[in-house]
PDB file of C-alpha atoms in Angstrom:
ATOM      1  CA  GLY A 163     140.277-226.060 202.947  1.00  0.00           C
ATOM      2  CA  GLN A 164     137.628-223.664 204.091  1.00  0.00           C
ATOM      3  CA  ASN A 165     133.879-223.240 204.231  1.00  0.00           C
ATOM      4  CA  ILE A 166     132.215-219.930 203.529  1.00  0.00           C
ATOM      5  CA  ASP A 167     128.537-219.735 204.347  1.00  0.00           C
ATOM      6  CA  GLN A 168     126.074-216.976 203.639  1.00  0.00           C
ATOM      7  CA  PRO A 169     122.301-216.936 203.161  1.00  0.00           C
ATOM      8  CA  THR A 170     121.097-217.770 199.687  1.00  0.00           C
ATOM      9  CA  GLU A 171     118.437-215.100 199.380  1.00  0.00           C
ATOM     10  CA  MET A 172     117.201-212.039 201.232  1.00  0.00           C
ATOM     11  CA  THR A 173     114.442-209.533 200.587  1.00  0.00           C
ATOM     12  CA  ALA A 174     114.236-206.006 201.968  1.00  0.00           C
ATOM     13  CA  THR A 175     112.250-202.836 201.390  1.00  0.00           C
ATOM     14  CA  GLU A 176     113.526-199.702 199.717  1.00  0.00           C
ATOM     15  CA  GLY A 177     114.867-197.271 202.325  1.00  0.00           C
ATOM     16  CA  ALA A 178     115.409-199.970 204.926  1.00  0.00           C
ATOM     17  CA  ILE A 179     118.588-201.498 206.360  1.00  0.00           C
ATOM     18  CA  VAL A 180     119.718-205.049 205.644  1.00  0.00           C
ATOM     19  CA  GLN A 181     122.517-207.123 207.148  1.00  0.00           C
ATOM     20  CA  ILE A 182     124.065-210.000 205.206  1.00  0.00           C
ATOM     21  CA  ASN A 183     126.026-212.438 207.346  1.00  0.00           C
ATOM     22  CA  CYS A 184     128.993-214.575 206.385  1.00  0.00           C
ATOM     23  CA  THR A 185     130.770-217.242 208.402  1.00  0.00           C
ATOM     24  CA  TYR A 186     133.999-218.873 207.373  1.00  0.00           C
ATOM     25  CA  GLN A 187     136.577-221.421 208.376  1.00  0.00           C
ATOM     26  CA  THR A 188     140.068-221.058 207.002  1.00  0.00           C
ATOM     27  CA  SER A 189     143.565-222.208 207.842  1.00  0.00           C
ATOM     28  CA  GLY A 190     145.393-219.068 206.745  1.00  0.00           C
ATOM     29  CA  PHE A 191     143.110-216.064 207.032  1.00  0.00           C
ATOM     30  CA  ASN A 192     144.486-212.977 205.313  1.00  0.00           C
ATOM     31  CA  GLY A 193     141.482-210.739 204.806  1.00  0.00           C
ATOM     32  CA  LEU A 194     137.792-210.774 204.022  1.00  0.00           C
ATOM     33  CA  PHE A 195     136.197-209.060 201.067  1.00  0.00           C
ATOM     34  CA  TRP A 196     132.660-208.216 200.015  1.00  0.00           C
ATOM     35  CA  TYR A 197     131.754-207.850 196.366  1.00  0.00           C
ATOM     36  CA  GLN A 198     128.556-206.868 194.609  1.00  0.00           C
ATOM     37  CA  GLN A 199     127.608-208.666 191.422  1.00  0.00           C
ATOM     38  CA  HIS A 200     124.741-207.836 189.104  1.00  0.00           C
ATOM     39  CA  ALA A 201     123.472-210.570 186.821  1.00  0.00           C
ATOM     40  CA  GLY A 202     125.788-211.187 183.885  1.00  0.00           C
ATOM     41  CA  GLU A 203     128.446-208.812 185.143  1.00  0.00           C
ATOM     42  CA  ALA A 204     131.729-209.178 186.979  1.00  0.00           C
ATOM     43  CA  PRO A 205     131.950-208.564 190.727  1.00  0.00           C
ATOM     44  CA  THR A 206     132.718-205.058 191.928  1.00  0.00           C
ATOM     45  CA  PHE A 207     134.690-204.439 195.097  1.00  0.00           C
ATOM     46  CA  LEU A 208     132.755-203.141 198.099  1.00  0.00           C
ATOM     47  CA  SER A 209     134.882-203.597 201.201  1.00  0.00           C
ATOM     48  CA  TYR A 210     137.907-205.209 202.779  1.00  0.00           C
ATOM     49  CA  ASN A 211     138.476-206.176 206.421  1.00  0.00           C
ATOM     50  CA  VAL A 212     141.632-207.680 207.839  1.00  0.00           C
ATOM     51  CA  LEU A 213     141.387-206.462 211.445  1.00  0.00           C
ATOM     52  CA  ASP A 214     138.445-206.869 213.810  1.00  0.00           C
ATOM     53  CA  GLY A 215     135.888-204.133 213.779  1.00  0.00           C
ATOM     54  CA  LEU A 216     133.684-202.085 211.542  1.00  0.00           C
ATOM     55  CA  GLU A 217     134.682-200.452 208.261  1.00  0.00           C
ATOM     56  CA  GLU A 218     132.243-197.811 207.040  1.00  0.00           C
ATOM     57  CA  LYS A 219     132.039-196.549 203.496  1.00  0.00           C
ATOM     58  CA  GLY A 220     128.994-194.454 202.703  1.00  0.00           C
ATOM     59  CA  ARG A 221     125.840-196.554 202.768  1.00  0.00           C
ATOM     60  CA  PHE A 222     127.861-199.746 203.128  1.00  0.00           C
ATOM     61  CA  SER A 223     129.604-201.039 206.241  1.00  0.00           C
ATOM     62  CA  SER A 224     131.403-204.299 206.857  1.00  0.00           C
ATOM     63  CA  PHE A 225     132.245-205.933 210.159  1.00  0.00           C
ATOM     64  CA  LEU A 226     134.752-208.631 210.999  1.00  0.00           C
ATOM     65  CA  SER A 227     135.360-210.848 214.015  1.00  0.00           C
ATOM     66  CA  ARG A 228     138.327-213.106 213.348  1.00  0.00           C
ATOM     67  CA  SER A 229     137.914-215.103 216.565  1.00  0.00           C
ATOM     68  CA  LYS A 230     134.356-215.997 215.562  1.00  0.00           C
ATOM     69  CA  GLY A 231     135.050-216.426 211.856  1.00  0.00           C
ATOM     70  CA  TYR A 232     132.221-214.017 211.181  1.00  0.00           C
ATOM     71  CA  SER A 233     131.545-210.996 209.046  1.00  0.00           C
ATOM     72  CA  TYR A 234     128.552-209.014 207.967  1.00  0.00           C
ATOM     73  CA  LEU A 235     127.792-206.471 205.297  1.00  0.00           C
ATOM     74  CA  LEU A 236     125.366-203.745 206.274  1.00  0.00           C
ATOM     75  CA  LEU A 237     123.499-201.808 203.635  1.00  0.00           C
ATOM     76  CA  LYS A 238     121.643-198.680 204.701  1.00  0.00           C
ATOM     77  CA  GLU A 239     119.009-196.591 202.928  1.00  0.00           C
ATOM     78  CA  LEU A 240     118.401-199.356 200.443  1.00  0.00           C
ATOM     79  CA  GLN A 241     117.808-198.403 196.843  1.00  0.00           C
ATOM     80  CA  MET A 242     116.287-200.470 194.061  1.00  0.00           C
ATOM     81  CA  LYS A 243     119.662-200.604 192.325  1.00  0.00           C
ATOM     82  CA  ASP A 244     121.057-202.480 195.334  1.00  0.00           C
ATOM     83  CA  SER A 245     119.228-205.584 194.118  1.00  0.00           C
ATOM     84  CA  ALA A 246     122.151-207.856 193.273  1.00  0.00           C
ATOM     85  CA  SER A 247     124.172-210.795 194.511  1.00  0.00           C
ATOM     86  CA  TYR A 248     126.583-210.073 197.371  1.00  0.00           C
ATOM     87  CA  LEU A 249     129.644-212.261 197.561  1.00  0.00           C
ATOM     88  CA  CYS A 250     131.692-212.887 200.685  1.00  0.00           C
ATOM     89  CA  ALA A 251     135.275-213.862 199.875  1.00  0.00           C
ATOM     90  CA  VAL A 252     138.184-214.881 202.082  1.00  0.00           C
ATOM     91  CA  ARG A 253     141.835-214.515 201.169  1.00  0.00           C
ATOM     92  CA  ASP A 254     143.855-217.493 202.321  1.00  0.00           C
ATOM     93  CA  ARG A 255     147.630-217.539 202.727  1.00  0.00           C
ATOM     94  CA  SER A 256     147.646-221.228 201.840  1.00  0.00           C
ATOM     95  CA  ASN A 257     146.271-220.497 198.363  1.00  0.00           C
ATOM     96  CA  SER A 258     148.670-219.827 195.548  1.00  0.00           C
ATOM     97  CA  GLY A 259     149.016-216.085 195.175  1.00  0.00           C
ATOM     98  CA  TYR A 260     146.756-215.617 198.192  1.00  0.00           C
ATOM     99  CA  ALA A 261     143.772-216.237 195.930  1.00  0.00           C
ATOM    100  CA  LEU A 262     140.273-215.456 197.143  1.00  0.00           C
ATOM    101  CA  ASN A 263     137.753-218.169 197.877  1.00  0.00           C
ATOM    102  CA  PHE A 264     134.153-217.132 197.412  1.00  0.00           C
ATOM    103  CA  GLY A 265     130.946-218.021 199.152  1.00  0.00           C
ATOM    104  CA  LYS A 266     127.942-218.896 197.026  1.00  0.00           C
ATOM    105  CA  GLY A 267     126.583-215.378 197.259  1.00  0.00           C
ATOM    106  CA  THR A 268     123.452-213.842 198.730  1.00  0.00           C
ATOM    107  CA  SER A 269     120.844-212.703 196.243  1.00  0.00           C
ATOM    108  CA  LEU A 270     119.254-209.520 197.603  1.00  0.00           C
ATOM    109  CA  LEU A 271     115.936-208.299 196.280  1.00  0.00           C
ATOM    110  CA  VAL A 272     114.923-204.757 197.155  1.00  0.00           C
ATOM    111  CA  THR A 273     111.197-204.136 196.849  1.00  0.00           C
ATOM    112  CA  PRO A 274     109.326-200.824 196.629  1.00  0.00           C
TER     113      PRO A 274
ATOM    114  CA  GLY B  63     140.728-196.910 190.653  1.00  0.00           C
ATOM    115  CA  ALA B  64     142.386-199.981 189.207  1.00  0.00           C
ATOM    116  CA  VAL B  65     140.951-201.165 185.905  1.00  0.00           C
ATOM    117  CA  VAL B  66     141.064-204.637 184.421  1.00  0.00           C
ATOM    118  CA  SER B  67     139.851-205.383 180.907  1.00  0.00           C
ATOM    119  CA  GLN B  68     138.941-208.640 179.221  1.00  0.00           C
ATOM    120  CA  HIS B  69     138.571-209.480 175.579  1.00  0.00           C
ATOM    121  CA  PRO B  70     136.376-210.722 174.070  1.00  0.00           C
ATOM    122  CA  SER B  71     133.324-210.021 176.194  1.00  0.00           C
ATOM    123  CA  ARG B  72     131.330-212.694 174.469  1.00  0.00           C
ATOM    124  CA  VAL B  73     132.288-215.570 172.170  1.00  0.00           C
ATOM    125  CA  ILE B  74     130.423-218.353 170.458  1.00  0.00           C
ATOM    126  CA  CYS B  75     132.417-221.204 168.984  1.00  0.00           C
ATOM    127  CA  LYS B  76     131.980-224.678 167.586  1.00  0.00           C
ATOM    128  CA  SER B  77     132.797-227.745 169.608  1.00  0.00           C
ATOM    129  CA  GLY B  78     136.423-228.779 169.158  1.00  0.00           C
ATOM    130  CA  THR B  79     137.814-225.332 168.466  1.00  0.00           C
ATOM    131  CA  SER B  80     140.062-223.279 170.758  1.00  0.00           C
ATOM    132  CA  VAL B  81     139.274-219.914 172.251  1.00  0.00           C
ATOM    133  CA  LYS B  82     141.707-217.386 173.674  1.00  0.00           C
ATOM    134  CA  ILE B  83     140.650-214.870 176.332  1.00  0.00           C
ATOM    135  CA  GLU B  84     142.844-211.901 177.200  1.00  0.00           C
ATOM    136  CA  CYS B  85     143.021-210.165 180.555  1.00  0.00           C
ATOM    137  CA  ARG B  86     144.818-206.843 180.913  1.00  0.00           C
ATOM    138  CA  SER B  87     145.502-204.577 183.850  1.00  0.00           C
ATOM    139  CA  LEU B  88     145.206-201.121 182.336  1.00  0.00           C
ATOM    140  CA  ASP B  89     146.585-198.741 184.933  1.00  0.00           C
ATOM    141  CA  PHE B  90     148.688-200.885 187.211  1.00  0.00           C
ATOM    142  CA  GLN B  91     151.182-203.735 187.072  1.00  0.00           C
ATOM    143  CA  ALA B  92     149.898-207.084 188.245  1.00  0.00           C
ATOM    144  CA  THR B  93     152.358-209.708 189.371  1.00  0.00           C
ATOM    145  CA  THR B  94     149.517-212.107 190.016  1.00  0.00           C
ATOM    146  CA  MET B  95     146.397-212.758 187.992  1.00  0.00           C
ATOM    147  CA  PHE B  96     143.624-215.178 188.759  1.00  0.00           C
ATOM    148  CA  TRP B  97     141.162-216.971 186.511  1.00  0.00           C
ATOM    149  CA  TYR B  98     137.703-217.850 187.752  1.00  0.00           C
ATOM    150  CA  ARG B  99     134.758-219.621 186.209  1.00  0.00           C
ATOM    151  CA  GLN B 100     131.149-219.040 187.136  1.00  0.00           C
ATOM    152  CA  PHE B 101     128.195-221.202 186.114  1.00  0.00           C
ATOM    153  CA  PRO B 102     124.667-219.761 186.228  1.00  0.00           C
ATOM    154  CA  LYS B 103     123.472-218.921 189.731  1.00  0.00           C
ATOM    155  CA  GLN B 104     126.654-220.256 191.268  1.00  0.00           C
ATOM    156  CA  SER B 105     129.623-218.558 192.831  1.00  0.00           C
ATOM    157  CA  LEU B 106     133.022-217.940 191.347  1.00  0.00           C
ATOM    158  CA  MET B 107     135.283-220.962 191.293  1.00  0.00           C
ATOM    159  CA  LEU B 108     139.023-220.382 191.151  1.00  0.00           C
ATOM    160  CA  MET B 109     140.589-222.185 188.208  1.00  0.00           C
ATOM    161  CA  ALA B 110     144.206-221.111 188.376  1.00  0.00           C
ATOM    162  CA  THR B 111     146.656-218.522 189.614  1.00  0.00           C
ATOM    163  CA  SER B 112     149.276-217.120 187.301  1.00  0.00           C
ATOM    164  CA  ASN B 113     152.395-215.206 188.147  1.00  0.00           C
ATOM    165  CA  GLU B 114     154.270-213.177 185.580  1.00  0.00           C
ATOM    166  CA  GLY B 115     157.041-215.193 183.991  1.00  0.00           C
ATOM    167  CA  SER B 116     156.251-218.504 185.654  1.00  0.00           C
ATOM    168  CA  LYS B 117     153.908-221.441 185.221  1.00  0.00           C
ATOM    169  CA  ALA B 118     150.364-221.169 186.444  1.00  0.00           C
ATOM    170  CA  THR B 119     149.141-223.037 189.509  1.00  0.00           C
ATOM    171  CA  TYR B 120     145.937-224.919 188.792  1.00  0.00           C
ATOM    172  CA  GLU B 121     143.234-225.822 191.256  1.00  0.00           C
ATOM    173  CA  GLN B 122     142.333-229.437 191.796  1.00  0.00           C
ATOM    174  CA  GLY B 123     140.127-230.755 189.039  1.00  0.00           C
ATOM    175  CA  VAL B 124     141.152-228.150 186.460  1.00  0.00           C
ATOM    176  CA  GLU B 125     143.000-229.667 183.492  1.00  0.00           C
ATOM    177  CA  LYS B 126     146.100-227.642 182.744  1.00  0.00           C
ATOM    178  CA  ASP B 127     146.357-229.060 179.226  1.00  0.00           C
ATOM    179  CA  LYS B 128     142.838-227.953 178.455  1.00  0.00           C
ATOM    180  CA  PHE B 129     143.009-224.508 180.017  1.00  0.00           C
ATOM    181  CA  LEU B 130     146.311-223.022 178.940  1.00  0.00           C
ATOM    182  CA  ILE B 131     147.389-219.934 180.831  1.00  0.00           C
ATOM    183  CA  ASN B 132     150.152-217.584 179.801  1.00  0.00           C
ATOM    184  CA  HIS B 133     151.235-214.578 181.863  1.00  0.00           C
ATOM    185  CA  ALA B 134     153.868-213.048 179.636  1.00  0.00           C
ATOM    186  CA  SER B 135     153.972-209.559 181.093  1.00  0.00           C
ATOM    187  CA  LEU B 136     152.966-207.606 184.166  1.00  0.00           C
ATOM    188  CA  THR B 137     149.837-206.376 182.424  1.00  0.00           C
ATOM    189  CA  LEU B 138     148.652-209.336 180.350  1.00  0.00           C
ATOM    190  CA  SER B 139     147.475-212.871 181.046  1.00  0.00           C
ATOM    191  CA  THR B 140     145.711-215.135 178.557  1.00  0.00           C
ATOM    192  CA  LEU B 141     143.496-218.170 179.037  1.00  0.00           C
ATOM    193  CA  THR B 142     143.085-220.528 176.091  1.00  0.00           C
ATOM    194  CA  VAL B 143     140.300-223.075 176.218  1.00  0.00           C
ATOM    195  CA  THR B 144     141.522-225.849 173.935  1.00  0.00           C
ATOM    196  CA  SER B 145     139.196-228.232 172.126  1.00  0.00           C
ATOM    197  CA  ALA B 146     136.184-226.598 173.713  1.00  0.00           C
ATOM    198  CA  HIS B 147     133.077-228.643 174.439  1.00  0.00           C
ATOM    199  CA  PRO B 148     129.547-227.543 175.355  1.00  0.00           C
ATOM    200  CA  GLU B 149     130.213-228.231 179.043  1.00  0.00           C
ATOM    201  CA  ASP B 150     132.925-225.558 178.923  1.00  0.00           C
ATOM    202  CA  SER B 151     130.250-222.947 178.280  1.00  0.00           C
ATOM    203  CA  SER B 152     130.491-220.571 181.220  1.00  0.00           C
ATOM    204  CA  PHE B 153     131.340-217.064 182.396  1.00  0.00           C
ATOM    205  CA  TYR B 154     135.114-216.697 182.679  1.00  0.00           C
ATOM    206  CA  ILE B 155     136.386-213.870 184.857  1.00  0.00           C
ATOM    207  CA  CYS B 156     139.941-212.775 185.476  1.00  0.00           C
ATOM    208  CA  SER B 157     141.194-210.686 188.331  1.00  0.00           C
ATOM    209  CA  ALA B 158     144.480-209.023 189.095  1.00  0.00           C
ATOM    210  CA  ARG B 159     146.318-207.891 192.153  1.00  0.00           C
ATOM    211  CA  ALA B 160     148.690-204.957 191.957  1.00  0.00           C
ATOM    212  CA  ALA B 161     152.400-205.478 192.429  1.00  0.00           C
ATOM    213  CA  SER B 162     152.622-202.761 195.047  1.00  0.00           C
ATOM    214  CA  GLY B 163     150.770-200.023 196.808  1.00  0.00           C
ATOM    215  CA  ARG B 164     147.337-199.849 198.381  1.00  0.00           C
ATOM    216  CA  SER B 165     145.805-201.801 195.539  1.00  0.00           C
ATOM    217  CA  GLN B 166     147.927-204.756 196.494  1.00  0.00           C
ATOM    218  CA  GLU B 167     145.369-205.570 199.138  1.00  0.00           C
ATOM    219  CA  THR B 168     142.574-205.969 196.662  1.00  0.00           C
ATOM    220  CA  GLN B 169     141.764-208.107 193.674  1.00  0.00           C
ATOM    221  CA  TYR B 170     140.183-206.193 190.821  1.00  0.00           C
ATOM    222  CA  PHE B 171     137.990-208.070 188.412  1.00  0.00           C
ATOM    223  CA  GLY B 172     137.654-207.830 184.688  1.00  0.00           C
ATOM    224  CA  PRO B 173     134.197-207.575 183.096  1.00  0.00           C
ATOM    225  CA  GLY B 174     134.130-211.278 182.245  1.00  0.00           C
ATOM    226  CA  THR B 175     133.888-213.313 179.052  1.00  0.00           C
ATOM    227  CA  ARG B 176     130.798-215.314 178.298  1.00  0.00           C
ATOM    228  CA  LEU B 177     131.697-218.435 176.331  1.00  0.00           C
ATOM    229  CA  LEU B 178     129.099-220.495 174.513  1.00  0.00           C
ATOM    230  CA  VAL B 179     130.244-223.686 172.840  1.00  0.00           C
ATOM    231  CA  LEU B 180     127.813-225.138 170.334  1.00  0.00           C
TER     232      LEU B 180
END
C-alpha cells in the first residue's frame, strides 16, 4: 500500500507564488503526477515526474525527490482561475495496469 | 493532446435500475482503462482496471457483480452499475493510457459522469 499526503487547503494572493507539497510512500514507484480539478469537472493533467529534479512548464513547475518521497507543485503569477483542487498522484508498479493512486487533494483559493 | 470522452455526462435513475456509462478514447488506442469514483470533497478512488479483451481487475471492496466492466475494443470501455441504490450516487470518472508513444506515460481523464440514484 501507500500513503499520499498533501495539505487540505491553501490560500494565496493573485500574482503571488504558491508551493503545494506532497509526500508519499510506495512499494513500486513509477512516476508522480499533478492534476488540477475544478469543482464538478474531471482532473486535467499538469505535470509528470519520474526522475529527480525540477520540471518546468510555463507558470507551473513540479519537483521530485525519490529518496525523500517528496514532490511539490509550484504555481507562479497566480491568477484567479487557478483556484481549484490540486491532486498529487503516484503510479505504482504493484497496481494492476500501473494505476494511479491519488492524494486527497489540496484546495487552493486565490484571493484578489 | 489525447482526448477521452464519457457518456452520459449526467444521469438520474430510480433505485433498482441499471445504468451504463461509456468511456471512449477518441484519438488514441488505449490498452488500459481505469474507472474511478469520487464522492463530494474527496479524492478519486480507483474502482477497477480494465485491459482490452480481458477481465477487469477490481480493487478491494468493489463488487465486481455490481459494477460490470467491459473493455471490448482499444477505444471503448463500459461501466454498468447494476441495481443502483442511492449510496451509488457519485461522480464516476474513467481514464485511459495510450498503447504506445509519449502518451503512454500519462493517464488522460474523461469529463466524468454524475450519477444520482433516487
